[in-house]
């Protein structure tokens, strides 16, 4: 028995020795571009951990020194100048009128009381008023603050895009079949579901998720609340400091100083709005389509970035602007430029009107994307293209912001001096 | 013809209207863990861009204010105390003796001039001297600086691991077949190829890459040079500042302040050593196996991190320590703990001896990984586990570093006071 055991042990040992000798084979390092490896989920967690750690100390210091960071009166004063005049809130309430008008028009169209032409005209007038009326109020009412104005114009712009989509889809449906037309002008509750749903494109039947997952809802709520209060305020405060002692000759240095906090703020806003808030709303409404953004962080061309960072707007542009233009016989390049032009208009509208200052920086910033896209697409690819897109986001944005802040400062300084 | 054209246009329009109506479907956002999406290559580029931008300003400022950052005399003084005594360089030259002894022993073994027992004893004595001789020199020669000592001990430790592997592999080969034995003791040039190759595990035939890619070589060389000079020095300088005015009572605050630059330094060191330098060496030697690290950044458990961040050492431990222990009948958990114990010993050896200070912080830091691994594996999973691993890296490392720096400072302060 001893001999047998020894023999088995020996054979097993030889076998495992052979296993030890398994040769390594030729292979690339993961970080080399040749390896084709792309799983960096951990790096995202690293960014979150670093942000939390870097801010934890700042937050604790501020809390110990100044108490609660968010002064409620200061926050309210961003929205209100005169506590007895609430122009922003009033405008938001008035917006219901336009929703009801759009629904009423479609009802009449589906019953046949309005002809197509009358319905089209009513819709056009309704949409035109949605854009111009709040703009006029923001410009003319003195008690409107810039933050309140931007909030109102944002709300009305979203409503404009939604009702435009509503009009288009109903028209397409009537073109397709009269049988479906009965279903078109659905109830008031479905209309309001669309208004609150995190999408800009109307559909007759939205995809629905089976039920509200409470844990998911609470996690998104926690993210929404914690980000708003704890992270954003210190970052805003620290980024405002270099702006107070503004000096034209040191513009470039300020730009570099502003770039990083401004960029972090934008990233946090992106996560807060496009992930936490929209998912929260969608979960609450059992709205199924959660594709609010795609993988823009891997963008290797400028156009890939613009097509993927804001999917609701991108879908709207594609469905209600780009494709209709193509159908009307315009070339691809003209249609693409037109989309950028429309986007540039809305960027300018949302910035200039609340600030009561027409400088075209936002407009030019958006239009500058066209030559940039050409340059990046022509000369850079792969990781270099991706780095170029990141640099354009990190540097380009604060440049436009700095322009507005500088002009706003000069304007108000001069007025005080007068 | 007109009617026909109109008909075609109408049909085309209906068709495309139908395309417009394609319903969106239920789907999750990419950042939700439910989506299973993991491609974040762009985030890595973001980190690089942010690092370059953040350091560019600092570097420019320093360059304009102080001129060239790297003072050659200061750098040399890290390695040399006395310009006429070069103990580190002498020790590195002496290391060739041990290489030749190992080769000579294997030659004698393959010819049969040495019995297995004699060969084993010669190897053991050779390996023991490799560990003890430089340690004794570093401790006893007063002109040895801590940086020079760490460099010498690092070189000798690598040599120890390589020659241990050399001895093991040759022994296994002799066990397997006497026919192969002729090939075993290969020429001096192959021995030196192994010594310089970026691996710790000996093989009879290393996998080779077909040729040296000049562009790859130059890119890695650029990374090696640019990182060393431009990034590391400012980060080291800024991290040294809070240490100069060390105060025991504010230890925790210092720890948090030290954590981020220390961590960035470690990340840069990782990239510089494991990606740039090792790939450069491998390219130069046409060494095929470039797996110097795996995807430790996605580690969701502590053991996954230790198994993937340093593949040469991990492979060596597995092949020459862990598996032999298993074969000898030890259980998995005992063998794993033994590996951590060995690793802890070498960490302590590489830190304590050059500093001439035996405090066991590095040893305890490594041994603390065992309960940490148990805790993370037991209570955390997925992204939470990953975040826990990151936090342990970011906080744990500077804790040990701070302990040594504090003790070193106290020791040298006391000596000055005496």
Coordinates of C-alpha atoms in Angstrom, one line a residue, chain A residues 70-326:
Chain A
X70 CA -27.9 76.8 2.5
X71 CA -29.5 80.1 3.7
X72 CA -33.2 79.7 2.7
X73 CA -33.7 83.5 2.3
X74 CA -30.7 83.7 0.0
X75 CA -32.0 80.9 -2.1
X76 CA -35.5 82.5 -2.3
X77 CA -33.9 85.8 -3.2
X78 CA -32.5 84.2 -6.3
X79 CA -36.1 83.7 -7.5
X80 CA -37.8 86.8 -6.0
X81 CA -37.0 90.4 -5.9
X82 CA -40.2 91.7 -4.4
X83 CA -41.9 89.2 -1.9
X84 CA -45.4 90.4 -3.0
X85 CA -44.8 89.9 -6.7
X86 CA -44.3 86.3 -7.9
X87 CA -43.9 86.7 -11.7
X88 CA -42.2 83.4 -12.3
X89 CA -44.8 81.3 -10.4
X90 CA -47.6 83.2 -12.1
X91 CA -46.1 82.4 -15.5
X92 CA -45.8 78.7 -14.7
X93 CA -49.5 78.6 -13.7
X94 CA -50.5 80.5 -16.9
X95 CA -48.7 77.9 -19.0
X96 CA -51.7 75.5 -18.4
X97 CA -53.7 77.7 -20.8
X98 CA -51.5 76.7 -23.7
X99 CA -51.8 73.0 -22.9
X100 CA -55.5 73.2 -22.8
X101 CA -55.6 75.1 -26.1
X102 CA -53.5 72.4 -27.8
X103 CA -55.7 69.6 -26.5
X104 CA -58.9 71.5 -27.5
X105 CA -57.5 72.1 -31.1
X106 CA -56.8 68.4 -31.5
X107 CA -60.3 67.5 -30.3
X108 CA -61.8 69.8 -32.8
X109 CA -59.6 68.4 -35.6
X110 CA -60.4 64.8 -34.7
X111 CA -64.1 65.6 -34.7
X112 CA -63.8 67.4 -38.0
X113 CA -65.0 70.7 -36.6
X114 CA -61.7 72.3 -37.6
X115 CA -60.2 71.9 -41.1
X116 CA -56.5 70.9 -41.2
X117 CA -55.6 74.5 -42.2
X118 CA -57.5 76.1 -39.3
X119 CA -56.0 73.6 -36.8
X120 CA -52.5 74.2 -38.2
X121 CA -52.9 78.0 -37.8
X122 CA -54.3 77.7 -34.2
X123 CA -51.3 75.5 -33.3
X124 CA -48.9 77.9 -34.9
X125 CA -50.3 80.9 -33.0
X126 CA -50.4 78.9 -29.8
X127 CA -46.7 77.9 -30.2
X128 CA -45.6 81.4 -31.2
X129 CA -47.2 82.8 -28.1
X130 CA -45.5 80.2 -25.9
X131 CA -42.1 81.5 -27.0
X132 CA -42.8 85.2 -27.1
X133 CA -45.1 85.9 -24.2
X134 CA -42.8 84.7 -21.4
X135 CA -39.8 86.4 -23.1
X136 CA -41.7 89.7 -23.1
X137 CA -42.8 89.3 -19.5
X138 CA -39.2 88.5 -18.4
X139 CA -37.8 91.5 -20.2
X140 CA -40.5 94.0 -19.1
X141 CA -41.4 93.0 -15.5
X142 CA -38.7 94.6 -13.2
X143 CA -39.3 92.2 -10.3
X144 CA -38.2 89.2 -12.3
X145 CA -34.7 87.9 -11.3
X146 CA -32.3 86.3 -13.8
X147 CA -32.6 82.9 -12.1
X148 CA -36.4 83.1 -12.0
X149 CA -36.4 84.2 -15.7
X150 CA -34.2 81.4 -16.8
X151 CA -36.4 78.9 -14.9
X152 CA -39.6 80.2 -16.6
X153 CA -38.1 80.3 -20.0
X154 CA -36.7 76.8 -19.6
X155 CA -40.2 75.5 -18.6
X156 CA -41.8 77.3 -21.6
X157 CA -39.2 76.0 -24.0
X158 CA -39.8 72.4 -22.9
X159 CA -43.5 73.0 -23.2
X160 CA -43.0 74.4 -26.7
X161 CA -41.0 71.3 -27.9
X162 CA -43.6 69.0 -26.3
X163 CA -46.7 70.7 -27.9
X164 CA -44.9 70.9 -31.3
X165 CA -44.3 67.2 -31.1
X166 CA -48.0 66.7 -30.0
X167 CA -49.2 68.6 -33.1
X168 CA -46.9 66.7 -35.5
X169 CA -47.7 63.2 -34.2
X170 CA -51.4 63.8 -34.3
X171 CA -51.1 65.2 -37.9
X172 CA -49.1 62.1 -39.0
X173 CA -51.6 59.8 -37.5
X174 CA -54.5 61.5 -39.3
X175 CA -52.5 61.1 -42.5
X176 CA -52.0 57.4 -41.9
X177 CA -55.5 56.3 -41.1
X178 CA -58.8 57.9 -40.2
X179 CA -59.7 54.9 -38.2
X180 CA -57.1 55.7 -35.6
X181 CA -58.3 59.4 -35.5
X182 CA -60.8 58.7 -32.9
X183 CA -58.1 57.7 -30.4
X184 CA -56.1 60.8 -31.2
X185 CA -57.4 63.5 -28.9
X186 CA -57.1 61.5 -25.7
X187 CA -58.2 62.6 -22.2
X188 CA -56.8 65.6 -20.3
X189 CA -55.1 63.2 -17.9
X190 CA -53.1 61.6 -20.7
X191 CA -52.1 65.1 -21.9
X192 CA -50.8 66.0 -18.4
X193 CA -49.0 62.6 -18.2
X194 CA -47.2 63.6 -21.4
X195 CA -46.4 67.1 -20.0
X196 CA -44.8 65.7 -16.9
X197 CA -43.2 62.6 -18.5
X198 CA -39.4 62.9 -19.1
X199 CA -39.6 63.0 -22.9
X200 CA -40.2 65.6 -25.5
X201 CA -41.6 63.3 -28.2
X202 CA -45.3 62.5 -28.1
X203 CA -46.6 59.0 -28.6
X204 CA -50.1 57.5 -28.6
X205 CA -49.0 54.8 -26.1
X206 CA -45.9 55.4 -24.1
X207 CA -43.8 52.3 -23.0
X208 CA -44.6 51.7 -19.3
X209 CA -42.7 50.0 -16.6
X210 CA -44.7 47.4 -14.6
X211 CA -44.5 49.1 -11.1
X212 CA -42.8 51.7 -9.0
X213 CA -39.6 50.2 -7.4
X214 CA -39.5 51.9 -4.0
X215 CA -35.7 51.3 -3.4
X216 CA -34.9 52.7 -6.9
X217 CA -37.1 55.8 -6.2
X218 CA -35.5 56.4 -2.8
X219 CA -32.0 56.1 -4.1
X220 CA -32.6 58.6 -6.9
X221 CA -34.4 60.9 -4.4
X222 CA -31.4 60.7 -2.1
X223 CA -29.0 61.5 -4.9
X224 CA -31.2 64.5 -6.0
X225 CA -31.4 65.9 -2.5
X226 CA -27.8 65.2 -1.3
X227 CA -26.2 66.6 -4.5
X228 CA -28.2 69.8 -4.5
X229 CA -27.4 70.8 -1.0
X230 CA -24.0 69.4 -0.1
X231 CA -21.9 69.5 -3.2
X232 CA -23.2 72.3 -5.4
X233 CA -23.2 75.2 -3.0
X234 CA -19.5 74.9 -1.9
X235 CA -18.4 74.5 -5.5
X236 CA -20.4 77.5 -6.6
X237 CA -19.1 79.6 -3.8
X238 CA -15.5 78.6 -4.5
X239 CA -15.9 79.3 -8.2
X240 CA -17.4 82.7 -7.6
X241 CA -14.5 84.0 -5.6
X242 CA -12.0 84.5 -8.5
X243 CA -14.8 86.3 -10.4
X244 CA -15.3 89.0 -7.7
X245 CA -12.0 90.6 -8.3
X246 CA -12.3 90.5 -12.1
X247 CA -9.4 91.9 -14.1
X248 CA -9.4 92.0 -17.9
X249 CA -5.7 91.6 -18.3
X250 CA -5.6 88.3 -16.4
X251 CA -8.5 86.8 -18.4
X252 CA -6.6 83.6 -19.5
X253 CA -5.5 82.8 -16.1
X254 CA -9.0 83.2 -14.7
X255 CA -10.3 81.0 -17.5
X256 CA -8.1 78.1 -16.5
X257 CA -9.0 78.7 -12.9
X258 CA -12.7 78.7 -13.7
X259 CA -12.6 75.8 -16.1
X260 CA -12.2 73.0 -13.5
X261 CA -14.9 74.0 -11.0
X262 CA -17.3 75.0 -13.8
X263 CA -16.7 71.6 -15.5
X264 CA -17.3 69.7 -12.3
X265 CA -20.5 71.7 -11.7
X266 CA -21.7 70.8 -15.2
X267 CA -20.9 67.1 -14.6
X268 CA -22.8 67.2 -11.3
X269 CA -25.7 69.0 -13.0
X270 CA -25.7 66.3 -15.8
X271 CA -25.9 63.5 -13.3
X272 CA -28.4 65.3 -11.1
X273 CA -30.7 66.2 -14.0
X274 CA -30.3 63.5 -16.6
X275 CA -29.8 60.5 -14.2
X276 CA -31.3 61.2 -10.8
X277 CA -34.2 63.6 -11.5
X278 CA -35.4 62.2 -14.8
X279 CA -35.2 58.6 -13.5
X280 CA -37.0 59.7 -10.4
X281 CA -39.8 61.3 -12.4
X282 CA -39.9 58.3 -14.8
X283 CA -40.1 55.8 -11.9
X284 CA -42.9 57.9 -10.3
X285 CA -44.9 57.9 -13.6
X286 CA -44.0 54.3 -14.5
X287 CA -42.5 55.7 -17.7
X288 CA -40.6 52.9 -19.4
X289 CA -38.1 54.5 -21.7
X290 CA -35.2 55.6 -19.5
X291 CA -32.7 56.4 -22.3
X292 CA -32.0 60.0 -21.3
X293 CA -28.4 59.9 -22.4
X294 CA -26.1 57.5 -24.2
X295 CA -22.3 57.0 -23.8
X296 CA -21.2 60.5 -24.7
X297 CA -18.2 60.1 -22.4
X298 CA -16.6 57.9 -25.1
X299 CA -17.3 60.4 -27.9
X300 CA -14.5 60.5 -30.4
X301 CA -16.2 63.1 -32.6
X302 CA -18.0 66.3 -31.7
X303 CA -21.2 65.3 -33.4
X304 CA -21.2 62.0 -31.5
X305 CA -21.2 64.0 -28.3
X306 CA -24.1 66.3 -29.4
X307 CA -26.1 63.2 -30.5
X308 CA -25.7 61.4 -27.2
X309 CA -25.5 63.6 -24.2
X310 CA -29.1 64.8 -24.3
X311 CA -31.3 62.1 -25.8
X312 CA -34.7 63.8 -25.3
X313 CA -33.7 66.9 -27.2
X314 CA -31.7 64.8 -29.8
X315 CA -34.8 62.6 -30.4
X316 CA -37.0 65.6 -30.8
X317 CA -34.6 67.3 -33.3
X318 CA -34.2 64.1 -35.3
X319 CA -38.0 63.4 -35.5
X320 CA -39.4 66.9 -35.8
X321 CA -36.7 68.9 -37.5
X322 CA -33.9 67.0 -39.1
X323 CA -35.9 64.2 -40.8
X324 CA -38.7 66.6 -42.0
X325 CA -36.0 68.8 -43.6
X326 CA -34.5 65.7 -45.3

